[in-house]
Short mmCIF file of C-alpha atoms and ligand atoms in Angstrom, two decimals:
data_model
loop_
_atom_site.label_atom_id
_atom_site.label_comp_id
_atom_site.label_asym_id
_atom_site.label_seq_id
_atom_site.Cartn_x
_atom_site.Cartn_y
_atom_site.Cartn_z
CA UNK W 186 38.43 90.84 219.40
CA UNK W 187 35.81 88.33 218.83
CA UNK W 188 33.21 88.12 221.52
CA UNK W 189 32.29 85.08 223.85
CA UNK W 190 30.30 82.18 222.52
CA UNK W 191 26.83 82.05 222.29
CA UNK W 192 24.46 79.36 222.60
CA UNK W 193 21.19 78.93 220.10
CA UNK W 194 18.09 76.89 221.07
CA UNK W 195 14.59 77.05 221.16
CA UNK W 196 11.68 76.29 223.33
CA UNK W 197 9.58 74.41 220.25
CA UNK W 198 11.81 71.31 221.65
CA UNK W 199 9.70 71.59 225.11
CA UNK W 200 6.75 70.55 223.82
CA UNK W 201 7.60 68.60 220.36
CA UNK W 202 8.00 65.06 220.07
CA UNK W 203 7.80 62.41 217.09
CA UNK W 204 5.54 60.72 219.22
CA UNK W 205 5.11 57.07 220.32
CA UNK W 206 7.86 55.02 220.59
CA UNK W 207 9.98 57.03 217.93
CA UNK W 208 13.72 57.10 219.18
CA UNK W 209 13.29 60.66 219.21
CA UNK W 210 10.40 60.50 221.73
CA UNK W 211 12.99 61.85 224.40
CA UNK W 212 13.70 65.47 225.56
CA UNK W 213 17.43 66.34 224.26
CA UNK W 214 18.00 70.47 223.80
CA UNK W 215 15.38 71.22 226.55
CA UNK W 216 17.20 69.13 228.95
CA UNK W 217 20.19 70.25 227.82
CA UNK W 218 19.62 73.73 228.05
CA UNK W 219 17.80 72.71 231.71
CA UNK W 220 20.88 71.15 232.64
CA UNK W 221 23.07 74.09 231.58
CA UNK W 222 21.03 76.58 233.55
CA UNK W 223 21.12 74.37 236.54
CA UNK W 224 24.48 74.17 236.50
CA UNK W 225 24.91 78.47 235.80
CA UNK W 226 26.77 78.03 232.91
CA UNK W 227 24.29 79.66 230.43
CA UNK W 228 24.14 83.63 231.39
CA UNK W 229 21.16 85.08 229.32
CA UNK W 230 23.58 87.28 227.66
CA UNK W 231 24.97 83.93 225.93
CA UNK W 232 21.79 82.63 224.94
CA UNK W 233 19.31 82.92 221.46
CA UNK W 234 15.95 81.73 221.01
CA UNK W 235 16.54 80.59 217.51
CA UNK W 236 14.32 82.00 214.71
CA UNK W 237 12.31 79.80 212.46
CA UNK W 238 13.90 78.87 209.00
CA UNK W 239 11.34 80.74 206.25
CA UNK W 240 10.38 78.52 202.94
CA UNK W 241 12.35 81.23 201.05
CA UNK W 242 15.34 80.42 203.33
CA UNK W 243 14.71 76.65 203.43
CA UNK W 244 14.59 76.67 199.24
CA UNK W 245 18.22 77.60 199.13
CA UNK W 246 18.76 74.03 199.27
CA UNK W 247 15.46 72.10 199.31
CA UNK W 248 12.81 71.75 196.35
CA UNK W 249 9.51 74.26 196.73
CA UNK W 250 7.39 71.62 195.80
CA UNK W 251 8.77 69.19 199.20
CA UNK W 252 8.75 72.14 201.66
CA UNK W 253 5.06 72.78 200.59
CA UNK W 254 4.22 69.04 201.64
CA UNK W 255 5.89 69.08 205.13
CA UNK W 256 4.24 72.32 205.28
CA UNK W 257 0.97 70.48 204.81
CA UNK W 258 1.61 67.62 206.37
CA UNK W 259 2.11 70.01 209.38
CA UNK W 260 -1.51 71.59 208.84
CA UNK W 261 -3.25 68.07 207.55
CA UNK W 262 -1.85 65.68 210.19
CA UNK W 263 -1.70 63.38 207.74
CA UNK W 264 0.03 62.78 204.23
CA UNK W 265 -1.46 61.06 201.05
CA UNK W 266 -0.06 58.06 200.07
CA UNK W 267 1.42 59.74 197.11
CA UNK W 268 3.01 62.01 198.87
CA UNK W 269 4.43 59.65 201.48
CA UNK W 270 5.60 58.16 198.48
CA UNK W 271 7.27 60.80 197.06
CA UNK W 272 8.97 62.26 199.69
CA UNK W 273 9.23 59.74 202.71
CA UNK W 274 6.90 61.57 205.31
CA UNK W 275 4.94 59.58 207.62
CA UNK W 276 7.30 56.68 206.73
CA UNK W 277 10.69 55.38 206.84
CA UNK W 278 11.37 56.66 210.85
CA UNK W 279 10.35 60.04 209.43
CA UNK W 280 6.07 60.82 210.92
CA UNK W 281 3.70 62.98 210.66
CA UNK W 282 4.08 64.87 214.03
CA UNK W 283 2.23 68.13 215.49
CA UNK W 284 5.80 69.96 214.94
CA UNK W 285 6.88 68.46 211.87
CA UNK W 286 7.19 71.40 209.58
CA UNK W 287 7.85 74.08 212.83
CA UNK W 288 10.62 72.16 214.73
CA UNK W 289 13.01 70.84 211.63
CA UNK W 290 12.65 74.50 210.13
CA UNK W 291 13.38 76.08 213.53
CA UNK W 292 16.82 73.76 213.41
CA UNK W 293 17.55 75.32 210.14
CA UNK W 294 16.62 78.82 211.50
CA UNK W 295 18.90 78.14 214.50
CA UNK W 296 22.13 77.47 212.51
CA UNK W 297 21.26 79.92 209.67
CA UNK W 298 21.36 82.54 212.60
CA UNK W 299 24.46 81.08 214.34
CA UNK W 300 25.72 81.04 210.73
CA UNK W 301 24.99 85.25 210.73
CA UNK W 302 26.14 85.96 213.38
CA UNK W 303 29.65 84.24 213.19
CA UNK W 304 29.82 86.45 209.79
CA UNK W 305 28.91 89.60 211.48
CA UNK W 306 31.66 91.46 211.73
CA UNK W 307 35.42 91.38 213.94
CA UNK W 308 33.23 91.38 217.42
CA UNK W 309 31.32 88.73 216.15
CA UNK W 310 31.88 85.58 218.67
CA UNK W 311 34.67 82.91 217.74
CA UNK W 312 32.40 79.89 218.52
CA UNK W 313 28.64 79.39 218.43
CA UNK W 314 26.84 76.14 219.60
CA UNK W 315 23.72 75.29 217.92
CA UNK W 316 22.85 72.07 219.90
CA UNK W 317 19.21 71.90 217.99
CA UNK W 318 21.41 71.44 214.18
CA UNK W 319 22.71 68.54 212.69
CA UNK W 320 20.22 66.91 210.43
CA UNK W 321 22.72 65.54 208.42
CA UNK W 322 20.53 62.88 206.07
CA UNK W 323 17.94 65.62 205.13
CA UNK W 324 18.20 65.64 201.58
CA UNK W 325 17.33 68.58 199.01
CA UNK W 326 13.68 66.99 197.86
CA UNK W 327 12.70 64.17 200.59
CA UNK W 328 13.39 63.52 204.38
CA UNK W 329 15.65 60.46 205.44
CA UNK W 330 16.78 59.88 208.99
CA UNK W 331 14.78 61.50 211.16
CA UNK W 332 15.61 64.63 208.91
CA UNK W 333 12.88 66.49 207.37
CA UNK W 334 15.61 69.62 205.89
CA UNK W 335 19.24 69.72 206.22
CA UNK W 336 20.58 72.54 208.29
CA UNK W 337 24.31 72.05 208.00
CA UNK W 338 23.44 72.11 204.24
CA UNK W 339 21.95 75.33 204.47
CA UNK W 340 24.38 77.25 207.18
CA UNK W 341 27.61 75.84 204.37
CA UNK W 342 25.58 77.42 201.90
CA UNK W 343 24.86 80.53 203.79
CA UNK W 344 28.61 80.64 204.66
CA UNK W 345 29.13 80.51 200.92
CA UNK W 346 26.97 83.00 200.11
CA UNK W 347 28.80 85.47 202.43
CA UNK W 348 32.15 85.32 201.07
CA UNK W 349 33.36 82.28 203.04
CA UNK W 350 36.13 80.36 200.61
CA UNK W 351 36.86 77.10 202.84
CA UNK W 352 34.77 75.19 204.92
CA UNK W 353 35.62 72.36 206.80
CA UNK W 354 32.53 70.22 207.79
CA UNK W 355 33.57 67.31 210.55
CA UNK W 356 30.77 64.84 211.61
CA UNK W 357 31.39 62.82 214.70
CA UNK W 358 27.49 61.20 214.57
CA UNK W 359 27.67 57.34 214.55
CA UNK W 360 25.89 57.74 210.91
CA UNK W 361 27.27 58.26 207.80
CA UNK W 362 27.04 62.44 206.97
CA UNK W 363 25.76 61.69 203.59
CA UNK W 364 22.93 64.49 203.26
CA UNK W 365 25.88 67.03 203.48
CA UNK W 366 28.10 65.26 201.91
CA UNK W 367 26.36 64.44 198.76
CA UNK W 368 25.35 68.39 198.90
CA UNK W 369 29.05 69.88 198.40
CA UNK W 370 30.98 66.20 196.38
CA UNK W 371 31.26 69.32 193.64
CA UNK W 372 31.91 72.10 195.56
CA UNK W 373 35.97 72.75 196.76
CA UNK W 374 35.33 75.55 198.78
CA UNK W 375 33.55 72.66 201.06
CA UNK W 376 35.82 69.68 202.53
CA UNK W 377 33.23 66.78 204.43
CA UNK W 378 35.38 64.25 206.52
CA UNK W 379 32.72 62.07 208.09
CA UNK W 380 33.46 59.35 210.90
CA UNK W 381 30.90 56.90 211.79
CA UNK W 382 30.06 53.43 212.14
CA UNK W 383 30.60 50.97 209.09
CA UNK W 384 27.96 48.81 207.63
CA UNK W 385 25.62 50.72 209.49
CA UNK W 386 22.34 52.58 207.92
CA UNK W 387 22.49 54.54 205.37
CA UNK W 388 25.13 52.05 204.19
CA UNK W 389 27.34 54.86 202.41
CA UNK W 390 30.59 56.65 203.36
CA UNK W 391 32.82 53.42 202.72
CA UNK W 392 36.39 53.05 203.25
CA UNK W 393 36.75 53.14 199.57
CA UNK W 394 34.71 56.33 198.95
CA UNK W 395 37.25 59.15 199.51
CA UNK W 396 37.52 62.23 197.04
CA UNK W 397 39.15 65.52 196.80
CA UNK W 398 35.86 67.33 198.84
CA UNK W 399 34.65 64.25 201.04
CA UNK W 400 36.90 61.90 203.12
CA UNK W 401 34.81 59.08 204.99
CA UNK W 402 36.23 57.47 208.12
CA UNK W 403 33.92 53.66 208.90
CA UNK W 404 35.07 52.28 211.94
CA UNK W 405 34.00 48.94 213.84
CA UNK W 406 32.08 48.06 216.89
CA UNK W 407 33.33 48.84 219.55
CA UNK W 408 35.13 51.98 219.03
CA UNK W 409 36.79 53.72 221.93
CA UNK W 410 38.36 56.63 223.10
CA UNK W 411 41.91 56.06 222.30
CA UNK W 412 40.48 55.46 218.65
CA UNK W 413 38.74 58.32 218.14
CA UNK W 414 41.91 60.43 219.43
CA UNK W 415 44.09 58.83 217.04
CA UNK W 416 42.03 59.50 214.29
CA UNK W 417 40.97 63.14 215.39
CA UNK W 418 45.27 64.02 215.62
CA UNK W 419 46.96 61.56 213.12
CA UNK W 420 43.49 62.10 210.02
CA UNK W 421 41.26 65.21 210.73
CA UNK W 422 43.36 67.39 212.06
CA UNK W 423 46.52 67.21 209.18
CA UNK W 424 43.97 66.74 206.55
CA UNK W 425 41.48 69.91 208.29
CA UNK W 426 44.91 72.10 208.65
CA UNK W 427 46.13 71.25 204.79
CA UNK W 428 42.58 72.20 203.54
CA UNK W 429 42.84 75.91 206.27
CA UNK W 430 39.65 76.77 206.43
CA UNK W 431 38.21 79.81 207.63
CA UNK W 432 35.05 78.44 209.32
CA UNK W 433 34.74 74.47 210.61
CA UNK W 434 31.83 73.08 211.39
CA UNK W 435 31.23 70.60 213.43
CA UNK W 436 28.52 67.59 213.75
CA UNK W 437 28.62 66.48 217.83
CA UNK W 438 25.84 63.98 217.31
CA UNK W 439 25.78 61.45 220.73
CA UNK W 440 25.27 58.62 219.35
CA UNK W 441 28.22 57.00 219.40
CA UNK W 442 28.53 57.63 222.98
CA UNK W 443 28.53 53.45 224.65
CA UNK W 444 25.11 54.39 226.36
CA UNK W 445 23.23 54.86 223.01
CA UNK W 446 21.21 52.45 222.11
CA UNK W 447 21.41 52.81 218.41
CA UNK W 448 25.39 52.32 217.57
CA UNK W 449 27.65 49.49 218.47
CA UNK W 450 30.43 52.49 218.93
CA UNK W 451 31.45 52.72 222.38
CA UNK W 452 32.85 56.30 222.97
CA UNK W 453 32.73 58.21 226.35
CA UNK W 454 31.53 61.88 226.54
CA UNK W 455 34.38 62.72 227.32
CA UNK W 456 36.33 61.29 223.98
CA UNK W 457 33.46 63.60 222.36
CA UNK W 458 34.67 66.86 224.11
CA UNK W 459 38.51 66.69 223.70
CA UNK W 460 37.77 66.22 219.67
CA UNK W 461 35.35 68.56 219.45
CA UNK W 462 37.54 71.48 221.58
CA UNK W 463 40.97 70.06 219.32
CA UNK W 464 38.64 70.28 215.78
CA UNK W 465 37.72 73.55 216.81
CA UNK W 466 41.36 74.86 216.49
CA UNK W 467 41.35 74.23 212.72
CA UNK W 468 40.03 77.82 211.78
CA UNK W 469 39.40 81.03 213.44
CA UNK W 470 35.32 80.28 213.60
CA UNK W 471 33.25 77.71 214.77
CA UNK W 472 29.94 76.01 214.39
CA UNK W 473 29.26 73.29 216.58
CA UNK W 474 26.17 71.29 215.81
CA UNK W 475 24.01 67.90 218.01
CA UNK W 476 22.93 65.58 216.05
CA UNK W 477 21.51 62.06 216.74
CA UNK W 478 21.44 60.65 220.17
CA UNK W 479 19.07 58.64 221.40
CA UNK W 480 19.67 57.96 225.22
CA UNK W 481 18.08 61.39 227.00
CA UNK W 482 20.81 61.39 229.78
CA UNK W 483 23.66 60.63 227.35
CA UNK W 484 22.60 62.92 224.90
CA UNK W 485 21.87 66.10 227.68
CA UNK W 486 24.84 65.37 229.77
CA UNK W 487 27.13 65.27 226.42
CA UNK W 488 26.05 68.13 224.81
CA UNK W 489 25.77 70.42 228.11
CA UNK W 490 29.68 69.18 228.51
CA UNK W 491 30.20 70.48 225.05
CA UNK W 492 29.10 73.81 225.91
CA UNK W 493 31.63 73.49 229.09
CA UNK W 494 33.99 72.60 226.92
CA UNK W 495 33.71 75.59 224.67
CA UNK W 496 33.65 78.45 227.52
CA UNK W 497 36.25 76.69 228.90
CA UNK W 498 34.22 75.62 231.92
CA UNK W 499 35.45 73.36 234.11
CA UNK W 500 33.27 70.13 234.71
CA UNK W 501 32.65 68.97 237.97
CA UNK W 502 32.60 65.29 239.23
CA UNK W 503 29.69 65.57 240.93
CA UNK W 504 26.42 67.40 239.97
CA UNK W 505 25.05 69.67 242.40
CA UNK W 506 21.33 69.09 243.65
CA UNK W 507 19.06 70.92 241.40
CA UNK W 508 20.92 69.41 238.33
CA UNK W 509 20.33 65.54 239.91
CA UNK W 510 16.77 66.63 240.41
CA UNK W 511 16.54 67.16 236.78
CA UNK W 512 18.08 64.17 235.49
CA UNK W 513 16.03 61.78 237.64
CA UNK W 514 12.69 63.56 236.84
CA UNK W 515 13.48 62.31 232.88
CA UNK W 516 11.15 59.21 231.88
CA UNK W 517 12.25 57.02 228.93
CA UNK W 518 10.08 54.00 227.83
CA UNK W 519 13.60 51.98 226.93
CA UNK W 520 14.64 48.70 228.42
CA UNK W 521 18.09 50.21 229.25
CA UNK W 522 16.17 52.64 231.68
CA UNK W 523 14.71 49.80 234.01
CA UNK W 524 17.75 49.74 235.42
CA UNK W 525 19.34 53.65 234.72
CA UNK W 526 22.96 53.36 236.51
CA UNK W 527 23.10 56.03 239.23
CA UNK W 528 25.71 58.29 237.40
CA UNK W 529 23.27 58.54 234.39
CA UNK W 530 21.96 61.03 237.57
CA UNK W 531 24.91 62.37 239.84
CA UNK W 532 27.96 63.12 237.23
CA UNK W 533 28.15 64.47 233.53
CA UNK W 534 31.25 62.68 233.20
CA UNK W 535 31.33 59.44 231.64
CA UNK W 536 33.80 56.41 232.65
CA UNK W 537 36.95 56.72 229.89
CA UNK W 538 37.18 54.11 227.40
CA UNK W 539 40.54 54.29 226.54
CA UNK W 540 41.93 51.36 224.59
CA UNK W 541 44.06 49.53 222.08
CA UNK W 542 43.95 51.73 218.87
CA UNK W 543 43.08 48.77 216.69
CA UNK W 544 44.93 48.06 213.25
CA UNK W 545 42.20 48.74 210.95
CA UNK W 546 41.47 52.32 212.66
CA UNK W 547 45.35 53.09 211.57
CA UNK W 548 44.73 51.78 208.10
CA UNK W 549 41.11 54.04 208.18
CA UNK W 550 43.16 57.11 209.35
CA UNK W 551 45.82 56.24 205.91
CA UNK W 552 43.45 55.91 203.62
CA UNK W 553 41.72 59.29 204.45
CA UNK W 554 44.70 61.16 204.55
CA UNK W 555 46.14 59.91 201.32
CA UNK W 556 44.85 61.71 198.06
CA UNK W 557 42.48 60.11 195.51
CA UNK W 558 45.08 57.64 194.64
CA UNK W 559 44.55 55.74 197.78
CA UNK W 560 40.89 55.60 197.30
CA UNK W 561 41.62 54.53 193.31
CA UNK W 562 44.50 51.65 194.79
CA UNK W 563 41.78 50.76 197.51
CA UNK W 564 38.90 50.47 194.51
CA UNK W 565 41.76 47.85 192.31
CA UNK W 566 41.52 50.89 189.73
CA UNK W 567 45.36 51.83 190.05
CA UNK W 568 47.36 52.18 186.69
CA UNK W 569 50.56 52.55 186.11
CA UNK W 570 51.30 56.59 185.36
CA UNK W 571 53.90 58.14 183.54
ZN1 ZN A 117 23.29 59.33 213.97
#
């Protein structure tokens, strides 16, 4: 019988931030683990303070020579130009911050032991959430996005390494998953299916970019609930049940959610939580991963209705005091929190945005699910076969 799900986080997310007016200069796991507590739905028993990621760990993936610098921009403070250069610290949304070896490692640490213990044996639990994970742009010998290391990079590998044979990874972040996809385009044991915004940064994942391990799902502006539903049942989930894996992994980042500020997506939590508790049927184990998010209430209430969601805890409408007390006490230097609506404060739930599922999301969900020929007719490459 496997056992209940756990929870990883850490405390380093207290008291690290990029700094200044980084996007990431907002509390996210610590109020979402505050907000869980509040609302008594994390029992100690269900909770891990997530170990830190070693070098020797991180190097599975990454190069020696680029952990060494974030190691030392971590002790230095600062980065040579050179080395900025090289490797895109202290530039390119990625600074030089007290934490900025410590707190990307301890993300790889938390889903390399959320990784260990999903392999550790028949009582080992069904479902771990790993809020802290889903640096999806990190790539093997520079940061990009925010992302000094890739941890769903490393936890895939580490599933590898243990004997895993299929591994679905399914990122709902408004970005592109191109880190982790790029990792595993030559690996079968891995299938990446990535929905996110189109023409948005890092400019990859294209409707016409689909291949036997990586599907890629761009929608437009403006996508809603109904959308993401119809492309969770009618693409992911036939495509995720052909491929039957044996572990799925799953990228929850919030930024898609309509309260972000950085997407023009325009999801509610809610449309979040019914794909990520349907995804989660596609194999017998589960890693659920954050990712971005960039509005501190969205991001907390989302992510503690994820963990809800997963124990199978039903959601209230209204938050009780101690929980309200929390979310008004958050500050946010962001012109969309002059004027914070009051259910940012007194609900988790978002207001549905259910809608017209528009014809180009039923032509996204056809290309995905069709084999390489429909990326090849998509491309004008399509000859005539035997
Ligand atoms: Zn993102």
């Amino acid at each position: 019988m496997p056992g209940p799900p756990r929870l990883i986080g850490s405390e380093i997310y207290r008291r690290s931030s990029y700094g200044g007016r980084h996007p990431l200069a907002i509390p996210r796991v610590s109020l979402m683990l505050d907000l869980v507590r509040a609302m008594g739905w994390l029992p100690d028993t269900a909770y891990i303070e997530a170990p830190r990621a070693t070098p020797a760990e991180l190097s599975r993936f990454h190069d020696k020579a680029y952990i060494a610098a974030v190691q030392r921009a971590e002790a230095d403070q600062r980065v040579d130009p050179e080395v900025s250069e090289r490797y895109h610290i202290g530039r390119s949304g990625n600074p030089v911050y007290p934490e900025v070896f410590s707190r990307p490692a301890t993300a790889c640490g938390a889903t390399l032991a959320a990784v260990e213990l999903l392999l550790s044996g028949p009582d080992a639990p069904a479902i771990i959430h790993s809020p802290a994970g889903g640096t999806h742009h990190g790539r093997r010998d520079r940061a990009a996005g925010f992302c000094y290391f890739n941890d769903p990079v490393l936890g895939i590998l580490r599933l590898l390494d243990g004997g895993v044979q299929r591994v679905l990874y399914v990122d709902l972040d408004a970005h592109h998953g191109d880190g982790v996809e790029d990792a595993f385009r030559d690996e079968p044991r891995v299938l990446t299916i990535s929905i996110h915004e189109r023409d948005r940064w890092p400019h990859s994942g294209a409707l016409d970019d689909q291949g036997p391990s990586w599907r890629n799902l761009p929608v437009p502006p403006g996508f809603n609930d109904s959308e993401l539903a119809f492309l969770v049942e009618d693409a992911v989930l036939p495509l995720g049940g052909r491929f039957a894996p044996e572990v799925v992994v799953i990228q929850s980042g919030a930024d898609g959610l309509e309260d972000d500020p950085m997407s023009k997506l325009a999801l509610s939590n809610g449309a979040l939580w019914r794909a990520v508790d349907r995804l989660r049927t596609l194999a017998p184990r589960a890693l659920v991963l954050g990712g971005g998010g960039y509005n501190p209430w969205a991001v907390a209430r989302c992510w503690a209705g994820i963990w809800a969601t997963l124990t199978g805890i039903e959601i209230p409408n209204r938050l009780p005091p101690a929980a309200q007390r929390l979310l008004r006490a958050v500050e946010w230097r962001h012109s969309l929190a002059r004027t914070p609506p009051e259910r940012w404060f007194t609900t988790l739930i978002d207001p549905p945005n259910a809608g017209p599922v528009r014809g180009e999301i039923a032509a996204v969900a056809a290309t995905a699910l069709g084999t390489v020929k429909a990326a090849v007719l998509v491309r004008g490459l399509e000859h005539r076969r035997a």
